[in-house]
Amino acid sequence: MEDVGDLMTFDNPAFMFYVFSSAALVLKMLILTPLTARQRFKNKVFLSPEDTSLLKGSKVDVHPDVERVRRAHRNDLENVVFFLSMAFCYILTNPTKWVAILVLAAFTVARFLHTFFYLTAKTARMYAFAVGYLVLVYMAGTTVMHFS
Amino acid sequence: MEDVGDLMTFDNPAFMFYVFSSAALVLKMLILTPLTARQRFKNKVFLSPEDTSLLKGSKVDVHPDVERVRRAHRNDLENVVFFLSMAFCYILTNPTKWVAILVLAAFTVARFLHTFFYLTAKTARMYAFAVGYLVLVYMAGTTVMHFS
Amino acid sequence: MEDVGDLMTFDNPAFMFYVFSSAALVLKMLILTPLTARQRFKNKVFLSPEDTSLLKGSKVDVHPDVERVRRAHRNDLENVVFFLSMAFCYILTNPTKWVAILVLAAFTVARFLHTFFYLTAKTARMYAFAVGYLVLVYMAGTTVMHFS
């Protein structure tokens, strides 16, 4: 068995790119938090009754503009979270370096595009979603196969 | 203090099983994505207004069959995500190998059963949920205790 | 390039504190699961139709007390999950030990306060949220910068 400890080092460009792209993806996702807050204040709708004391004329309600940002956020959450873990496992299977970097980069670009398309209400977000999804399936599948 | 680097290697069967079961659990969860899409197209309901252009006669709405798959997905998400991290921390506390493998296997089997029971509307899903939940509490508790 | 393998050891107090605080945060979050169940049984509302067979007089419905615990849980989920991954990446960038421990401790305390404030319906939860959020931005930003 290979020593996976040797793979978890910044001398391994695939591991280094993993740490970099993880942080970039999380940073992008964190931007959706103030965007949600902005839509809540703009449309004066909140989730918790106590929050309505913050802004005169606001109420507990659901607004399509708020929900759009939240859906983009939730979809990101559901996908990025598994990238963080699966890319780690995938890299421990010692894939060819340039293939690994390509796969991680494809996911990263796809998720940036997904957020952009979702916030601008383009159905092209589905292609971006599909790329990210296939990368996740590929990484998880490669990892399972590695032990078969 | 033990050198945890020695534990993060495929020579450690517990770590190897951790990587394998993580990938298996994520693969299982990823299956729920096309199942959700299938229910959306079958019942012609979408979340985003722009998606209704994809299928004649569809509208923005909520349908119980779609919501069931989504609940199974969300429950998976909320539990598997913490397995990915807690099992990692737990293994770094250097537990007895066969105990660790048993604990990880119990979680994995429980979550596969949970999905099956949820999609077939059986309340037995609660026992499956409970096993997974107790494994999470055990792993997080063991880790916290390790430093006390 | 530094050997990040040397950082992933319990001889590194920052890494040890990362594993400890991760487990403590997940344990705290797991407490919200029985709290949600308690509110469901108390208010006799469930999400899945099959669950209403468990308690006479219960129905599929939404109740504000249940939703409050669920929102606290979801907000925790959305933030703690990225702490687990970003704190790991951040520590691999080899930050000054005491700064790292301070940053991780600030997040941990903030999230414990957030849950307390949310369940007691205090808007002070927003300050707790803000601290946790800024820690996430700081850790992800530091990691991205590390490779620039």
Coordinates of C-alpha atoms in Angstrom, one line a residue:
Chain A
M1 CA 0.0 0.0 0.0
E2 CA 1.2 3.5 -0.8
D3 CA 2.0 5.9 2.0
V4 CA -0.8 8.4 1.7
G5 CA 1.0 10.7 4.1
D6 CA 3.4 11.5 1.2
L7 CA 0.4 12.8 -0.8
M8 CA -0.7 15.3 1.9
T9 CA 2.0 17.8 1.3
F10 CA 2.2 21.1 -0.6
D11 CA 5.0 19.4 -2.7
N12 CA 2.0 17.5 -4.2
P13 CA 0.5 20.0 -6.6
A14 CA -2.8 18.1 -6.6
F15 CA -3.1 18.5 -2.8
M16 CA -2.0 22.1 -2.9
F17 CA -4.7 22.8 -5.6
Y18 CA -7.2 21.0 -3.4
V19 CA -6.6 23.2 -0.5
F20 CA -6.6 26.3 -2.7
S21 CA -9.8 25.5 -4.6
S22 CA -11.6 24.4 -1.4
A23 CA -10.9 27.8 0.2
A24 CA -11.9 29.7 -3.1
L25 CA -15.2 27.7 -3.2
V26 CA -16.0 28.4 0.4
L27 CA -15.2 32.1 0.0
K28 CA -17.5 32.3 -3.0
M29 CA -20.3 30.7 -1.0
L30 CA -19.8 33.0 1.9
I31 CA -20.6 35.9 -0.4
L32 CA -24.2 34.6 -0.6
T33 CA -24.7 35.3 3.1
P34 CA -24.6 39.1 2.8
L35 CA -26.5 38.9 -0.5
T36 CA -29.3 37.1 1.3
A37 CA -29.3 39.7 4.1
R38 CA -29.5 42.5 1.5
Q39 CA -32.5 40.9 -0.1
R40 CA -34.2 40.5 3.3
F41 CA -33.7 44.1 4.2
K42 CA -34.7 45.3 0.7
N43 CA -37.9 43.3 0.7
K44 CA -38.5 43.6 4.5
V45 CA -39.0 39.9 5.1
F46 CA -37.5 37.8 7.8
L47 CA -37.6 34.2 9.1
S48 CA -37.8 34.8 12.8
P49 CA -40.4 37.1 14.5
E50 CA -37.8 38.8 16.7
D51 CA -36.0 40.1 13.6
T52 CA -38.8 42.3 12.5
S53 CA -37.9 44.6 15.3
L54 CA -34.8 45.5 13.3
L55 CA -36.6 47.2 10.5
K56 CA -39.8 49.2 10.6
G57 CA -42.5 47.8 8.3
S58 CA -40.9 44.3 8.0
K59 CA -42.7 41.1 8.6
V60 CA -42.2 37.3 8.7
D61 CA -42.7 36.3 5.1
V62 CA -41.3 34.6 2.0
H63 CA -40.2 36.7 -1.0
P64 CA -39.1 35.2 -4.4
D65 CA -35.9 37.4 -4.5
V66 CA -34.8 36.1 -1.1
E67 CA -35.7 32.6 -1.9
R68 CA -33.6 32.7 -5.1
V69 CA -30.4 33.6 -3.2
R70 CA -31.2 31.0 -0.6
R71 CA -31.7 28.3 -3.2
A72 CA -28.4 29.2 -4.8
H73 CA -26.8 29.1 -1.4
R74 CA -28.4 25.7 -0.5
N75 CA -27.4 24.1 -3.8
D76 CA -23.9 25.3 -3.2
L77 CA -23.9 24.0 0.3
E78 CA -25.1 20.6 -0.8
N79 CA -22.5 20.2 -3.5
V80 CA -19.4 22.1 -2.2
V81 CA -19.6 20.2 1.1
F82 CA -19.1 16.9 -0.6
F83 CA -16.3 18.3 -2.8
L84 CA -14.4 19.2 0.3
S85 CA -14.5 15.6 1.5
M86 CA -14.5 13.6 -1.8
A87 CA -11.6 15.6 -3.3
F88 CA -9.6 14.8 -0.2
C89 CA -10.4 11.1 -0.5
Y90 CA -9.8 11.1 -4.3
I91 CA -6.4 12.7 -3.9
L92 CA -5.4 10.0 -1.4
T93 CA -6.0 7.4 -4.1
N94 CA -2.9 9.0 -5.8
P95 CA -4.4 10.0 -9.2
T96 CA -2.3 11.3 -12.1
K97 CA -1.5 14.9 -11.0
W98 CA -2.7 16.7 -14.1
V99 CA -5.9 14.7 -14.3
A100 CA -6.6 15.5 -10.6
I101 CA -6.0 19.2 -11.1
L102 CA -8.2 19.3 -14.2
V103 CA -11.0 17.5 -12.3
L104 CA -10.8 19.9 -9.3
A105 CA -10.6 22.9 -11.6
A106 CA -13.6 21.8 -13.6
F107 CA -15.6 21.6 -10.4
T108 CA -14.5 24.9 -9.2
V109 CA -15.3 26.8 -12.4
A110 CA -18.6 25.0 -12.7
R111 CA -19.7 26.0 -9.3
F112 CA -18.7 29.7 -9.9
L113 CA -20.8 29.6 -13.1
H114 CA -23.6 27.9 -11.3
T115 CA -23.9 30.7 -8.7
F116 CA -23.8 33.3 -11.5
F117 CA -26.4 31.6 -13.6
Y118 CA -28.7 31.0 -10.6
L119 CA -28.6 34.6 -9.4
T120 CA -29.4 35.8 -13.0
A121 CA -32.2 33.2 -13.4
K122 CA -30.6 31.4 -16.4
T123 CA -31.4 27.7 -17.0
A124 CA -27.8 27.3 -18.1
R125 CA -27.2 26.7 -14.4
M126 CA -28.2 23.1 -15.0
Y127 CA -25.2 22.5 -17.2
A128 CA -22.9 24.0 -14.5
F129 CA -24.7 21.8 -11.9
A130 CA -24.2 18.7 -14.1
V131 CA -20.5 19.3 -14.5
G132 CA -20.1 19.6 -10.7
Y133 CA -22.3 16.6 -10.1
L134 CA -20.4 14.4 -12.5
V135 CA -17.1 15.4 -10.9
L136 CA -18.5 14.3 -7.5
V137 CA -19.6 11.0 -8.9
Y138 CA -16.3 10.5 -10.6
M139 CA -14.3 11.3 -7.5
A140 CA -16.4 9.1 -5.2
G141 CA -16.5 6.3 -7.8
T142 CA -12.7 6.4 -8.2
T143 CA -12.3 6.2 -4.5
V144 CA -14.6 3.2 -4.0
M145 CA -13.0 1.4 -7.0
H146 CA -9.5 2.0 -5.5
F147 CA -10.3 -0.5 -2.7
S148 CA -12.0 -3.1 -4.9
Chain B
M1 CA 1.5 12.3 22.3
E2 CA 1.0 9.8 19.5
D3 CA 2.0 10.7 16.0
V4 CA -1.4 11.0 14.2
G5 CA 0.4 11.1 10.9
D6 CA 1.0 7.3 11.3
L7 CA -2.7 6.8 11.5
M8 CA -3.5 8.5 8.2
T9 CA -2.2 5.8 6.0
F10 CA -3.8 2.9 4.1
D11 CA -1.7 0.6 6.2
N12 CA -4.2 1.5 9.0
P13 CA -7.3 -0.6 8.1
A14 CA -9.5 1.9 10.1
F15 CA -8.4 4.8 8.0
M16 CA -8.7 2.8 4.8
F17 CA -12.3 1.8 5.8
Y18 CA -13.0 5.5 6.6
V19 CA -12.0 6.6 3.1
F20 CA -13.9 3.7 1.5
S21 CA -17.2 4.2 3.5
S22 CA -17.1 8.0 3.1
A23 CA -17.0 7.6 -0.7
A24 CA -19.7 4.9 -0.6
L25 CA -22.0 7.1 1.5
V26 CA -21.5 10.1 -0.8
L27 CA -22.2 7.9 -3.9
K28 CA -25.4 6.7 -2.3
M29 CA -26.4 10.3 -1.6
L30 CA -25.6 11.5 -5.1
I31 CA -28.2 9.0 -6.4
L32 CA -30.9 11.0 -4.7
T33 CA -30.2 14.0 -7.1
P34 CA -31.5 12.3 -10.3
L35 CA -34.3 10.7 -8.3
T36 CA -35.4 14.2 -7.3
A37 CA -35.1 15.4 -10.9
R38 CA -37.2 12.4 -12.0
Q39 CA -40.0 13.3 -9.5
R40 CA -39.9 16.9 -10.6
F41 CA -40.4 16.0 -14.3
K42 CA -43.0 13.3 -13.5
N43 CA -45.0 15.7 -11.4
K44 CA -44.2 18.8 -13.4
V45 CA -43.2 20.9 -10.4
F46 CA -40.1 23.1 -10.1
L47 CA -38.6 25.5 -7.6
S48 CA -37.4 28.3 -10.0
P49 CA -39.8 30.0 -12.4
E50 CA -37.2 29.8 -15.3
D51 CA -37.3 26.0 -15.1
T52 CA -40.9 25.8 -16.1
S53 CA -39.8 26.6 -19.7
L54 CA -38.1 23.2 -19.8
L55 CA -41.4 21.2 -19.7
K56 CA -44.8 22.2 -21.1
G57 CA -47.5 22.3 -18.5
S58 CA -45.1 22.5 -15.5
K59 CA -45.3 25.1 -12.8
V60 CA -43.6 26.4 -9.6
D61 CA -45.2 24.2 -6.9
V62 CA -44.6 21.7 -4.1
H63 CA -45.5 18.0 -4.6
P64 CA -45.4 15.3 -1.8
D65 CA -43.4 12.8 -4.0
V66 CA -40.8 15.4 -4.7
E67 CA -40.7 16.5 -1.1
R68 CA -40.2 12.9 0.1
V69 CA -37.0 12.5 -1.9
R70 CA -35.8 15.9 -0.8
R71 CA -36.4 15.1 2.9
A72 CA -34.4 11.9 2.5
H73 CA -31.7 13.9 0.7
R74 CA -31.6 16.6 3.4
N75 CA -31.5 14.1 6.3
D76 CA -28.7 12.3 4.6
L77 CA -26.8 15.6 4.0
E78 CA -27.2 16.6 7.7
N79 CA -25.9 13.3 8.9
V80 CA -23.3 12.1 6.4
V81 CA -21.6 15.5 6.4
F82 CA -20.7 15.1 10.0
F83 CA -19.7 11.5 9.6
L84 CA -17.1 12.6 7.1
S85 CA -15.5 15.0 9.6
M86 CA -16.2 13.1 12.9
A87 CA -15.0 9.7 11.7
F88 CA -11.7 11.5 10.6
C89 CA -11.3 13.0 14.1
Y90 CA -12.3 9.8 15.8
I91 CA -9.7 7.8 13.9
L92 CA -7.0 10.3 14.9
T93 CA -7.7 9.4 18.6
N94 CA -6.3 5.9 17.7
P95 CA -9.2 3.7 18.6
T96 CA -8.9 -0.1 18.6
K97 CA -9.0 -1.1 14.9
W98 CA -11.9 -3.6 14.9
V99 CA -14.1 -1.3 17.1
A100 CA -13.5 1.6 14.7
I101 CA -14.4 -0.5 11.7
L102 CA -17.5 -1.8 13.4
V103 CA -18.6 1.7 14.3
L104 CA -18.0 3.0 10.8
A105 CA -19.7 0.0 9.2
A106 CA -22.8 0.4 11.5
F107 CA -23.1 4.0 10.4
T108 CA -22.8 3.1 6.7
V109 CA -25.3 0.3 6.8
A110 CA -27.7 2.4 8.9
R111 CA -27.7 5.2 6.4
F112 CA -28.2 2.9 3.4
L113 CA -31.3 1.5 5.3
H114 CA -32.4 5.0 6.2
T115 CA -32.6 6.0 2.6
F116 CA -34.4 2.8 1.6
F117 CA -37.0 3.1 4.4
Y118 CA -37.6 6.8 3.8
L119 CA -38.2 6.4 0.1
T120 CA -40.6 3.5 0.8
A121 CA -42.4 5.5 3.6
K122 CA -41.5 3.1 6.5
T123 CA -41.3 4.4 10.0
A124 CA -38.5 1.9 10.5
R125 CA -36.3 4.7 9.1
M126 CA -36.3 6.1 12.7
Y127 CA -34.3 3.1 14.0
A128 CA -31.8 3.5 11.1
F129 CA -31.6 7.2 11.9
A130 CA -31.0 6.4 15.6
V131 CA -28.1 4.1 14.9
G132 CA -26.4 6.7 12.7
Y133 CA -27.1 9.4 15.2
L134 CA -25.7 7.4 18.1
V135 CA -22.6 6.6 16.1
L136 CA -22.1 10.4 15.5
V137 CA -22.5 11.1 19.3
Y138 CA -20.1 8.3 20.1
M139 CA -17.4 9.5 17.7
A140 CA -17.7 13.2 18.7
G141 CA -17.9 12.2 22.4
T142 CA -14.8 9.9 22.2
T143 CA -12.9 12.7 20.5
V144 CA -13.8 15.3 23.1
M145 CA -12.9 12.9 25.9
H146 CA -9.6 12.1 24.3
F147 CA -8.3 15.6 25.2
S148 CA -9.8 15.7 28.7
Chain C
M1 CA 7.5 24.4 0.6
E2 CA 6.8 23.4 4.2
D3 CA 5.9 19.8 5.0
V4 CA 2.3 20.1 6.0
G5 CA 2.4 16.5 7.4
D6 CA 4.4 17.9 10.3
L7 CA 1.4 20.2 11.1
M8 CA -1.1 17.3 11.3
T9 CA 0.0 16.0 14.6
F10 CA -1.2 16.4 18.2
D11 CA 2.3 17.9 19.0
N12 CA 0.9 20.9 17.1
P13 CA -1.5 22.6 19.6
A14 CA -3.4 24.3 16.8
F15 CA -4.2 21.0 15.1
M16 CA -5.1 19.4 18.5
F17 CA -7.4 22.3 19.3
Y18 CA -8.9 22.0 15.8
V19 CA -9.9 18.3 16.4
F20 CA -11.2 19.1 19.9
S21 CA -13.3 22.2 18.9
S22 CA -14.7 20.3 15.8
A23 CA -15.9 17.5 18.0
A24 CA -17.3 19.9 20.6
L25 CA -19.2 21.9 17.9
V26 CA -20.6 18.7 16.3
L27 CA -21.7 17.5 19.7
K28 CA -23.5 20.7 20.4
M29 CA -25.3 20.6 17.0
L30 CA -26.3 16.9 17.6
I31 CA -28.2 18.1 20.7
L32 CA -30.6 20.0 18.4
T33 CA -31.9 16.7 17.0
P34 CA -33.6 15.5 20.1
L35 CA -34.8 19.1 20.8
T36 CA -36.5 19.1 17.4
A37 CA -38.1 15.7 18.1
R38 CA -39.3 16.9 21.5
Q39 CA -41.0 19.9 19.8
R40 CA -42.5 17.7 17.2
F41 CA -44.1 15.4 19.8
K42 CA -45.1 18.3 22.1
N43 CA -46.9 20.1 19.2
K44 CA -48.0 17.0 17.4
V45 CA -46.7 18.0 14.0
F46 CA -44.6 15.9 11.6
L47 CA -43.1 16.2 8.2
S48 CA -43.9 12.7 6.8
P49 CA -47.5 11.3 6.7
E50 CA -46.3 7.9 8.0
D51 CA -45.0 9.5 11.2
T52 CA -48.5 10.6 12.3
S53 CA -49.2 6.9 13.2
L54 CA -46.7 7.3 16.0
L55 CA -48.8 9.8 18.0
K56 CA -52.5 10.0 18.3
G57 CA -53.9 13.4 17.3
S58 CA -50.8 14.4 15.4
K59 CA -50.7 15.7 11.8
V60 CA -48.4 16.8 9.0
D61 CA -48.0 20.5 9.7
V62 CA -45.6 23.3 10.5
H63 CA -45.3 24.8 14.0
P64 CA -43.3 27.9 14.9
D65 CA -41.6 26.2 17.9
V66 CA -40.5 23.3 15.7
E67 CA -39.3 25.7 13.0
R68 CA -37.3 27.7 15.4
V69 CA -35.2 24.7 16.5
R70 CA -34.9 23.7 12.8
R71 CA -33.6 27.1 11.8
A72 CA -31.1 27.1 14.6
H73 CA -30.0 23.6 13.4
R74 CA -29.8 24.6 9.8
N75 CA -27.8 27.7 10.5
D76 CA -25.4 25.7 12.6
L77 CA -25.1 23.1 9.8
E78 CA -24.4 25.8 7.2
N79 CA -21.6 27.3 9.3
V80 CA -20.1 24.5 11.3
V81 CA -19.7 22.4 8.2
F82 CA -17.4 24.9 6.6
F83 CA -15.5 25.4 9.8
L84 CA -14.6 21.7 9.8
S85 CA -13.0 22.1 6.4
M86 CA -11.7 25.7 6.4
A87 CA -10.0 25.3 9.9
F88 CA -8.2 22.3 8.5
C89 CA -7.0 24.2 5.4
Y90 CA -6.1 27.2 7.5
I91 CA -4.0 25.2 9.9
L92 CA -2.1 23.7 6.9
T93 CA -1.0 27.3 6.0
N94 CA 1.0 27.1 9.3
P95 CA -0.4 30.2 11.1
T96 CA 1.1 31.5 14.4
K97 CA -0.1 28.9 17.0
W98 CA -1.7 31.3 19.4
V99 CA -3.5 33.3 16.7
A100 CA -4.9 30.1 15.2
I101 CA -6.1 28.9 18.6
L102 CA -7.7 32.3 19.3
V103 CA -9.5 32.2 15.9
L104 CA -10.8 28.7 16.4
A105 CA -11.9 29.5 20.0
A106 CA -13.7 32.6 18.8
F107 CA -15.7 30.6 16.3
T108 CA -16.5 27.8 18.8
V109 CA -17.7 30.3 21.5
A110 CA -19.7 32.3 19.0
R111 CA -21.5 29.2 17.7
F112 CA -22.4 28.1 21.2
L113 CA -23.8 31.6 21.9
H114 CA -25.6 31.6 18.5
T115 CA -27.6 28.4 19.4
F116 CA -28.4 29.8 22.9
F117 CA -29.6 33.2 21.5
Y118 CA -31.6 31.5 18.7
L119 CA -33.5 29.2 21.0
T120 CA -34.3 32.0 23.3
A121 CA -35.3 34.3 20.4
K122 CA -32.7 37.0 21.1
T123 CA -31.6 39.2 18.1
A124 CA -28.1 39.1 19.8
R125 CA -27.7 35.9 17.8
M126 CA -26.7 38.2 14.9
Y127 CA -23.5 39.3 16.6
A128 CA -22.7 35.7 17.4
F129 CA -23.4 34.8 13.8
A130 CA -21.2 37.7 12.6
V131 CA -18.2 36.5 14.6
G132 CA -18.5 33.0 13.2
Y133 CA -19.0 34.3 9.7
L134 CA -15.9 36.6 9.9
V135 CA -13.8 33.8 11.2
L136 CA -14.8 31.7 8.2
V137 CA -14.0 34.5 5.8
Y138 CA -10.7 35.1 7.6
M139 CA -9.7 31.4 7.4
A140 CA -10.7 30.9 3.8
G141 CA -9.1 34.3 2.8
T142 CA -5.8 33.4 4.6
T143 CA -5.8 30.1 2.8
V144 CA -6.3 31.5 -0.7
M145 CA -3.7 34.2 0.0
H146 CA -1.2 31.6 1.1
F147 CA -0.9 30.4 -2.5
S148 CA -0.8 33.8 -4.2

